[in-house]
Amino acid sequence: MDRPHHPVLVAEVVALLAGKALVIDATVGSGGHAEALLESGVGAVIGLDRDPEAIRESSVRLARFGSRFRGIRARFSQLDEVATRAGASPVGGVLYDLGVSSMQLDRAGRGFSYRSSGPLDMRMEQDTEAGPSAERVVNTYSEEDLARIIFEHGEERFSRRIARAIVRARSRLPISTTDELVAIVAGAVPKRRGSPHPARRTFQALRIEVNRELEELAASLPQAASLLEPAGRMAAISYHSLEDRIVKRFLAGDQRLAVLTRKPLRPTEDERRANPRARSARLRAAERIQERVHEEGVA
């Protein structure tokens, strides 16, 4: 097994969820946050992940906690269903660590990284029910649809140029590897010194499209709020504005919740130096409000 990856904003997550009897980690990954929570005294953690490799790795990493940790393969849009089956309702906390994990990025065969050569996959679930891969998207979507998702999910200003270049390239040969796509995107985007990698936004857009990440998040947040006990807390770490906007609007708009983070918590300078992938992380949290007791139809 690979060396465990360091969780982002771990001290802040522990401070928010410390002392809870049961926490659902809806994106358990390799188990870093779950481990810190269990070590801090949280009674038990149920870890969800749609990636079977994540469930295997977190279960091995956290085996020393025995029955205090349970890993379950599921999308976080299935949160309520999983909690019901597990008899875990209400809960003291729900945690989301959104986006792609370091474990997935570091494995070239998963196709998530524009810095490694591998098959153009990007599916968090790699089985027959997982849906289309990134290879299928780039080779079958229309130019118009490619431009739309690269613009909407990647916030890429050169989306039309990139979509045009993809369609032109695939008319000669199918695009099947990450480095082939990187070369196509790099050739379509103006080169500027000091700018981020030219393929970063396109890869983000394709990953979000393949895994329906924004739809999954929007479906899951109301379920999390419903599962919380009074004074239970939900926390979400996002890495780009699309995720953060969904979380921010939901937490502010749900009358069952009191927002705990007027501004998102950000990694310290020390954490950003130690873990460059933490630099864009933003943590928002809210607490379930104590509901009024209704007696004989009168509040």
mmCIF file of C-alpha atoms in Angstrom:
data_model
loop_
_atom_site.group_PDB
_atom_site.id
_atom_site.type_symbol
_atom_site.label_atom_id
_atom_site.label_comp_id
_atom_site.label_asym_id
_atom_site.label_seq_id
_atom_site.Cartn_x
_atom_site.Cartn_y
_atom_site.Cartn_z
ATOM 1 C CA MET A 1 0.000 0.000 0.000
ATOM 2 C CA ASP A 2 1.230 3.520 -0.755
ATOM 3 C CA ARG A 3 2.336 5.816 2.038
ATOM 4 C CA PRO A 4 -0.800 7.422 3.525
ATOM 5 C CA HIS A 5 -1.502 10.901 2.245
ATOM 6 C CA HIS A 6 -1.828 13.837 4.586
ATOM 7 C CA PRO A 7 -5.398 15.086 5.046
ATOM 8 C CA VAL A 8 -6.067 18.769 4.375
ATOM 9 C CA LEU A 9 -7.151 21.140 7.187
ATOM 10 C CA VAL A 10 -7.125 18.221 9.601
ATOM 11 C CA ALA A 11 -6.788 20.311 12.776
ATOM 12 C CA GLU A 12 -9.747 22.449 11.742
ATOM 13 C CA VAL A 13 -11.884 19.388 10.950
ATOM 14 C CA VAL A 14 -11.060 17.808 14.304
ATOM 15 C CA ALA A 15 -11.878 21.035 16.149
ATOM 16 C CA LEU A 16 -15.289 21.181 14.461
ATOM 17 C CA LEU A 17 -16.246 17.534 15.015
ATOM 18 C CA ALA A 18 -14.436 16.627 18.246
ATOM 19 C CA GLY A 19 -16.483 14.797 20.851
ATOM 20 C CA LYS A 20 -19.163 13.521 18.480
ATOM 21 C CA ALA A 21 -20.389 9.987 19.032
ATOM 22 C CA LEU A 22 -20.731 9.177 15.313
ATOM 23 C CA VAL A 23 -19.414 10.943 12.221
ATOM 24 C CA ILE A 24 -19.980 10.012 8.582
ATOM 25 C CA ASP A 25 -16.960 10.762 6.420
ATOM 26 C CA ALA A 26 -18.726 10.919 3.072
ATOM 27 C CA THR A 27 -15.488 10.940 1.048
ATOM 28 C CA VAL A 28 -13.148 8.797 3.129
ATOM 29 C CA GLY A 29 -10.343 8.405 0.570
ATOM 30 C CA SER A 30 -7.304 6.797 2.192
ATOM 31 C CA GLY A 31 -8.713 7.537 5.659
ATOM 32 C CA GLY A 32 -6.662 10.507 6.820
ATOM 33 C CA HIS A 33 -9.487 12.592 8.261
ATOM 34 C CA ALA A 34 -11.227 9.526 9.700
ATOM 35 C CA GLU A 35 -8.013 8.490 11.447
ATOM 36 C CA ALA A 36 -7.547 11.940 12.991
ATOM 37 C CA LEU A 37 -11.161 12.015 14.170
ATOM 38 C CA LEU A 38 -10.930 8.575 15.778
ATOM 39 C CA GLU A 39 -7.645 9.492 17.446
ATOM 40 C CA SER A 40 -9.253 12.675 18.795
ATOM 41 C CA GLY A 41 -11.950 10.690 20.595
ATOM 42 C CA VAL A 42 -14.834 10.650 18.114
ATOM 43 C CA GLY A 43 -16.754 7.504 19.034
ATOM 44 C CA ALA A 44 -17.100 5.962 15.589
ATOM 45 C CA VAL A 45 -16.699 6.859 11.920
ATOM 46 C CA ILE A 46 -18.541 5.437 8.932
ATOM 47 C CA GLY A 47 -16.447 6.076 5.832
ATOM 48 C CA LEU A 48 -18.112 6.279 2.437
ATOM 49 C CA ASP A 49 -16.370 6.323 -0.925
ATOM 50 C CA ARG A 50 -17.425 5.433 -4.436
ATOM 51 C CA ASP A 51 -13.879 4.250 -5.207
ATOM 52 C CA PRO A 52 -13.353 0.602 -4.149
ATOM 53 C CA GLU A 53 -9.593 1.202 -3.814
ATOM 54 C CA ALA A 54 -10.311 3.893 -1.227
ATOM 55 C CA ILE A 55 -12.481 1.555 0.838
ATOM 56 C CA ARG A 56 -9.765 -1.118 0.769
ATOM 57 C CA GLU A 57 -7.004 1.301 1.755
ATOM 58 C CA SER A 58 -8.920 3.109 4.484
ATOM 59 C CA SER A 59 -10.074 -0.203 5.966
ATOM 60 C CA VAL A 60 -6.463 -1.428 6.189
ATOM 61 C CA ARG A 61 -5.208 1.885 7.561
ATOM 62 C CA LEU A 62 -7.912 2.049 10.230
ATOM 63 C CA ALA A 63 -8.093 -1.649 11.146
ATOM 64 C CA ARG A 64 -6.561 -0.892 14.562
ATOM 65 C CA PHE A 65 -9.761 0.930 15.536
ATOM 66 C CA GLY A 66 -11.816 -2.234 15.177
ATOM 67 C CA SER A 67 -15.573 -1.704 15.048
ATOM 68 C CA ARG A 68 -15.163 2.045 15.546
ATOM 69 C CA PHE A 69 -14.555 2.342 11.784
ATOM 70 C CA ARG A 70 -16.679 0.897 9.017
ATOM 71 C CA GLY A 71 -15.985 1.476 5.324
ATOM 72 C CA ILE A 72 -18.880 1.321 2.871
ATOM 73 C CA ARG A 73 -18.660 1.700 -0.888
ATOM 74 C CA ALA A 74 -21.247 4.269 -1.944
ATOM 75 C CA ARG A 75 -21.631 7.615 -3.643
ATOM 76 C CA PHE A 76 -22.308 10.444 -1.268
ATOM 77 C CA SER A 77 -25.644 11.047 -2.957
ATOM 78 C CA GLN A 78 -26.563 7.716 -1.321
ATOM 79 C CA LEU A 79 -25.837 9.103 2.140
ATOM 80 C CA ASP A 80 -29.334 8.760 3.573
ATOM 81 C CA GLU A 81 -29.794 5.259 2.155
ATOM 82 C CA VAL A 82 -26.482 4.092 3.620
ATOM 83 C CA ALA A 83 -27.178 5.663 7.018
ATOM 84 C CA THR A 84 -30.576 3.975 7.169
ATOM 85 C CA ARG A 85 -29.126 0.559 6.308
ATOM 86 C CA ALA A 86 -26.363 1.015 8.875
ATOM 87 C CA GLY A 87 -28.745 2.184 11.608
ATOM 88 C CA ALA A 88 -26.783 5.421 11.809
ATOM 89 C CA SER A 89 -29.356 8.173 12.229
ATOM 90 C CA PRO A 90 -29.151 10.745 13.612
ATOM 91 C CA VAL A 91 -25.404 11.448 13.516
ATOM 92 C CA GLY A 92 -23.165 13.970 15.211
ATOM 93 C CA GLY A 93 -21.345 15.037 12.085
ATOM 94 C CA VAL A 94 -20.933 14.674 8.332
ATOM 95 C CA LEU A 95 -17.687 15.517 6.538
ATOM 96 C CA TYR A 96 -16.993 16.033 2.834
ATOM 97 C CA ASP A 97 -13.501 16.312 1.347
ATOM 98 C CA LEU A 98 -14.444 17.029 -2.242
ATOM 99 C CA GLY A 99 -12.740 16.589 -5.576
ATOM 100 C CA VAL A 100 -10.082 14.063 -6.549
ATOM 101 C CA SER A 101 -7.851 12.493 -3.904
ATOM 102 C CA SER A 102 -4.051 12.424 -3.876
ATOM 103 C CA MET A 103 -4.302 8.642 -4.038
ATOM 104 C CA GLN A 104 -6.160 8.899 -7.361
ATOM 105 C CA LEU A 105 -3.919 11.629 -8.778
ATOM 106 C CA ASP A 106 -0.742 9.730 -7.976
ATOM 107 C CA ARG A 107 -1.774 6.589 -9.862
ATOM 108 C CA ALA A 108 -1.207 7.137 -13.546
ATOM 109 C CA GLY A 109 -3.407 4.207 -14.480
ATOM 110 C CA ARG A 110 -6.465 6.057 -13.172
ATOM 111 C CA GLY A 111 -6.050 8.818 -15.773
ATOM 112 C CA PHE A 112 -6.789 11.765 -13.466
ATOM 113 C CA SER A 113 -3.474 13.596 -13.757
ATOM 114 C CA TYR A 114 -2.292 15.788 -16.602
ATOM 115 C CA ARG A 115 1.253 15.295 -15.275
ATOM 116 C CA SER A 116 1.365 11.512 -15.797
ATOM 117 C CA SER A 117 0.911 9.351 -18.868
ATOM 118 C CA GLY A 118 -1.952 6.903 -18.551
ATOM 119 C CA PRO A 119 -5.256 5.761 -20.017
ATOM 120 C CA LEU A 120 -7.810 8.541 -20.339
ATOM 121 C CA ASP A 121 -10.221 7.177 -17.740
ATOM 122 C CA MET A 122 -10.956 9.504 -14.751
ATOM 123 C CA ARG A 123 -13.780 7.349 -13.379
ATOM 124 C CA MET A 124 -13.819 7.130 -9.594
ATOM 125 C CA GLU A 125 -15.616 3.806 -10.037
ATOM 126 C CA GLN A 126 -13.939 1.577 -12.597
ATOM 127 C CA ASP A 127 -16.546 -1.084 -13.270
ATOM 128 C CA THR A 128 -19.287 -1.809 -15.746
ATOM 129 C CA GLU A 129 -21.791 0.402 -13.905
ATOM 130 C CA ALA A 130 -19.470 3.370 -13.543
ATOM 131 C CA GLY A 131 -20.587 5.191 -16.666
ATOM 132 C CA PRO A 132 -18.561 6.662 -19.541
ATOM 133 C CA SER A 133 -14.848 7.320 -19.171
ATOM 134 C CA ALA A 134 -13.098 10.546 -20.128
ATOM 135 C CA GLU A 135 -11.921 8.760 -23.279
ATOM 136 C CA ARG A 136 -15.515 8.233 -24.338
ATOM 137 C CA VAL A 137 -16.397 11.856 -23.566
ATOM 138 C CA VAL A 138 -13.577 13.370 -25.637
ATOM 139 C CA ASN A 139 -14.184 11.006 -28.535
ATOM 140 C CA THR A 140 -17.992 11.118 -28.747
ATOM 141 C CA TYR A 141 -19.263 14.453 -27.404
ATOM 142 C CA SER A 142 -20.057 17.098 -29.968
ATOM 143 C CA GLU A 143 -17.781 20.102 -30.276
ATOM 144 C CA GLU A 144 -20.516 22.257 -28.774
ATOM 145 C CA ASP A 145 -20.943 19.975 -25.746
ATOM 146 C CA LEU A 146 -17.190 19.724 -25.190
ATOM 147 C CA ALA A 147 -16.868 23.509 -25.261
ATOM 148 C CA ARG A 148 -19.764 23.840 -22.819
ATOM 149 C CA ILE A 149 -18.445 21.431 -20.195
ATOM 150 C CA ILE A 150 -14.882 22.763 -20.445
ATOM 151 C CA PHE A 151 -16.221 26.277 -19.923
ATOM 152 C CA GLU A 152 -18.787 25.455 -17.223
ATOM 153 C CA HIS A 153 -16.885 22.795 -15.270
ATOM 154 C CA GLY A 154 -13.357 24.044 -15.912
ATOM 155 C CA GLU A 155 -14.013 27.799 -16.091
ATOM 156 C CA GLU A 156 -11.678 27.747 -19.081
ATOM 157 C CA ARG A 157 -11.776 30.898 -21.222
ATOM 158 C CA PHE A 158 -10.311 29.058 -24.239
ATOM 159 C CA SER A 159 -12.926 26.299 -24.139
ATOM 160 C CA ARG A 160 -14.014 26.721 -27.758
ATOM 161 C CA ARG A 161 -10.444 26.549 -29.063
ATOM 162 C CA ILE A 162 -9.796 23.432 -27.013
ATOM 163 C CA ALA A 163 -13.018 21.719 -28.131
ATOM 164 C CA ARG A 164 -12.216 22.518 -31.763
ATOM 165 C CA ALA A 165 -8.701 21.075 -31.382
ATOM 166 C CA ILE A 166 -10.042 17.900 -29.747
ATOM 167 C CA VAL A 167 -12.549 17.297 -32.539
ATOM 168 C CA ARG A 168 -9.897 17.944 -35.179
ATOM 169 C CA ALA A 169 -7.446 15.514 -33.522
ATOM 170 C CA ARG A 170 -9.962 12.723 -32.992
ATOM 171 C CA SER A 171 -11.011 12.868 -36.647
ATOM 172 C CA ARG A 172 -7.560 11.450 -37.424
ATOM 173 C CA LEU A 173 -7.124 9.031 -34.510
ATOM 174 C CA PRO A 174 -9.090 8.387 -31.314
ATOM 175 C CA ILE A 175 -7.662 10.110 -28.235
ATOM 176 C CA SER A 176 -6.903 7.437 -25.652
ATOM 177 C CA THR A 177 -4.196 8.676 -23.254
ATOM 178 C CA THR A 178 -3.696 11.597 -20.906
ATOM 179 C CA ASP A 179 -0.538 12.785 -22.613
ATOM 180 C CA GLU A 180 -2.267 12.825 -26.010
ATOM 181 C CA LEU A 181 -4.970 15.084 -24.578
ATOM 182 C CA VAL A 182 -2.413 17.297 -22.815
ATOM 183 C CA ALA A 183 -0.571 17.867 -26.105
ATOM 184 C CA ILE A 184 -3.830 18.776 -27.872
ATOM 185 C CA VAL A 185 -4.868 21.242 -25.173
ATOM 186 C CA ALA A 186 -1.400 22.771 -24.906
ATOM 187 C CA GLY A 187 -1.423 23.388 -28.648
ATOM 188 C CA ALA A 188 -4.770 25.184 -28.432
ATOM 189 C CA VAL A 189 -4.061 27.476 -25.460
ATOM 190 C CA PRO A 190 -1.814 30.539 -25.714
ATOM 191 C CA LYS A 191 1.426 30.030 -23.792
ATOM 192 C CA ARG A 192 2.043 32.440 -20.910
ATOM 193 C CA ARG A 193 4.962 32.364 -18.509
ATOM 194 C CA GLY A 194 3.955 31.742 -14.917
ATOM 195 C CA SER A 195 0.472 30.492 -15.828
ATOM 196 C CA PRO A 196 -0.925 27.225 -14.436
ATOM 197 C CA HIS A 197 -0.555 24.067 -16.512
ATOM 198 C CA PRO A 198 -2.571 24.606 -19.720
ATOM 199 C CA ALA A 199 -4.489 21.332 -19.315
ATOM 200 C CA ARG A 200 -5.435 21.794 -15.657
ATOM 201 C CA ARG A 201 -8.886 23.272 -16.250
ATOM 202 C CA THR A 202 -9.777 20.855 -19.048
ATOM 203 C CA PHE A 203 -8.877 17.851 -16.911
ATOM 204 C CA GLN A 204 -10.939 19.259 -14.041
ATOM 205 C CA ALA A 205 -13.905 19.737 -16.364
ATOM 206 C CA LEU A 206 -13.734 16.218 -17.769
ATOM 207 C CA ARG A 207 -13.381 14.654 -14.305
ATOM 208 C CA ILE A 208 -16.413 16.549 -13.030
ATOM 209 C CA GLU A 209 -18.433 15.542 -16.094
ATOM 210 C CA VAL A 210 -17.433 11.864 -15.944
ATOM 211 C CA ASN A 211 -18.244 11.523 -12.251
ATOM 212 C CA ARG A 212 -21.240 13.908 -12.117
ATOM 213 C CA GLU A 213 -19.536 15.511 -9.136
ATOM 214 C CA LEU A 214 -21.628 18.657 -8.861
ATOM 215 C CA GLU A 215 -24.898 16.741 -9.156
ATOM 216 C CA GLU A 216 -23.697 14.274 -6.506
ATOM 217 C CA LEU A 217 -22.821 17.106 -4.131
ATOM 218 C CA ALA A 218 -26.087 18.975 -4.632
ATOM 219 C CA ALA A 219 -28.063 15.782 -3.989
ATOM 220 C CA SER A 220 -26.088 14.872 -0.874
ATOM 221 C CA LEU A 221 -26.022 18.102 1.149
ATOM 222 C CA PRO A 222 -29.758 18.113 2.047
ATOM 223 C CA GLN A 223 -29.468 14.479 3.112
ATOM 224 C CA ALA A 224 -26.575 15.354 5.415
ATOM 225 C CA ALA A 225 -28.534 18.166 7.061
ATOM 226 C CA SER A 226 -31.479 15.819 7.629
ATOM 227 C CA LEU A 227 -29.259 13.223 9.283
ATOM 228 C CA LEU A 228 -27.759 15.599 11.841
ATOM 229 C CA GLU A 229 -28.840 15.468 15.466
ATOM 230 C CA PRO A 230 -29.435 18.815 17.245
ATOM 231 C CA ALA A 231 -26.046 20.569 17.496
ATOM 232 C CA GLY A 232 -24.669 18.090 14.952
ATOM 233 C CA ARG A 233 -22.289 19.604 12.445
ATOM 234 C CA MET A 234 -21.548 19.267 8.748
ATOM 235 C CA ALA A 235 -18.298 20.398 7.169
ATOM 236 C CA ALA A 236 -17.175 20.496 3.543
ATOM 237 C CA ILE A 237 -13.715 21.085 2.097
ATOM 238 C CA SER A 238 -13.810 22.293 -1.514
ATOM 239 C CA TYR A 239 -11.007 23.013 -3.960
ATOM 240 C CA HIS A 240 -12.572 25.180 -6.642
ATOM 241 C CA SER A 241 -15.293 27.793 -6.879
ATOM 242 C CA LEU A 242 -17.927 25.485 -8.413
ATOM 243 C CA GLU A 243 -17.986 23.186 -5.375
ATOM 244 C CA ASP A 244 -17.569 26.030 -2.916
ATOM 245 C CA ARG A 245 -20.484 27.968 -4.393
ATOM 246 C CA ILE A 246 -22.839 24.981 -4.007
ATOM 247 C CA VAL A 247 -21.759 24.437 -0.390
ATOM 248 C CA LYS A 248 -21.934 28.120 0.531
ATOM 249 C CA ARG A 249 -25.424 28.600 -0.893
ATOM 250 C CA PHE A 250 -26.764 25.451 0.692
ATOM 251 C CA LEU A 251 -25.428 26.176 4.176
ATOM 252 C CA ALA A 252 -26.696 29.766 4.057
ATOM 253 C CA GLY A 253 -30.105 28.839 2.654
ATOM 254 C CA ASP A 254 -31.113 25.836 4.774
ATOM 255 C CA GLN A 255 -33.167 27.051 7.740
ATOM 256 C CA ARG A 256 -32.219 23.983 9.776
ATOM 257 C CA LEU A 257 -28.604 25.152 9.897
ATOM 258 C CA ALA A 258 -26.582 27.890 11.560
ATOM 259 C CA VAL A 259 -23.424 28.753 9.604
ATOM 260 C CA LEU A 260 -20.239 28.467 11.699
ATOM 261 C CA THR A 261 -17.798 29.863 9.134
ATOM 262 C CA ARG A 262 -18.693 33.374 8.017
ATOM 263 C CA LYS A 263 -15.615 33.140 5.773
ATOM 264 C CA PRO A 264 -14.160 29.775 4.750
ATOM 265 C CA LEU A 265 -11.249 28.421 6.757
ATOM 266 C CA ARG A 266 -8.049 28.213 4.711
ATOM 267 C CA PRO A 267 -4.822 26.254 5.194
ATOM 268 C CA THR A 268 -2.032 27.996 7.072
ATOM 269 C CA GLU A 269 1.102 29.042 5.253
ATOM 270 C CA ASP A 270 2.938 26.140 6.909
ATOM 271 C CA GLU A 271 0.377 23.651 5.609
ATOM 272 C CA ARG A 272 0.504 25.091 2.096
ATOM 273 C CA ARG A 273 4.296 24.752 2.073
ATOM 274 C CA ALA A 274 4.175 21.194 3.382
ATOM 275 C CA ASN A 275 1.326 20.141 1.069
ATOM 276 C CA PRO A 276 0.999 22.232 -2.117
ATOM 277 C CA ARG A 277 -2.276 20.463 -2.981
ATOM 278 C CA ALA A 278 -3.836 22.147 0.049
ATOM 279 C CA ARG A 279 -3.339 25.658 -1.317
ATOM 280 C CA SER A 280 -6.830 26.017 -2.834
ATOM 281 C CA ALA A 281 -8.752 24.277 -0.032
ATOM 282 C CA ARG A 282 -11.688 26.062 1.639
ATOM 283 C CA LEU A 283 -13.593 24.662 4.607
ATOM 284 C CA ARG A 284 -17.165 25.685 5.395
ATOM 285 C CA ALA A 285 -19.249 24.337 8.275
ATOM 286 C CA ALA A 286 -22.681 24.643 9.844
ATOM 287 C CA GLU A 287 -24.518 23.321 12.891
ATOM 288 C CA ARG A 288 -27.986 21.821 13.117
ATOM 289 C CA ILE A 289 -30.269 24.162 15.047
ATOM 290 C CA GLN A 290 -32.193 22.805 18.022
ATOM 291 C CA GLU A 291 -35.759 22.466 16.752
ATOM 292 C CA ARG A 292 -38.636 23.807 18.810
ATOM 293 C CA VAL A 293 -40.793 21.261 20.534
ATOM 294 C CA HIS A 294 -44.392 21.291 19.314
ATOM 295 C CA GLU A 295 -47.067 20.492 21.836
ATOM 296 C CA GLU A 296 -50.661 19.902 20.785
ATOM 297 C CA GLY A 297 -50.109 21.718 17.536
ATOM 298 C CA VAL A 298 -48.759 24.901 19.166
ATOM 299 C CA ALA A 299 -45.092 25.884 19.076
#
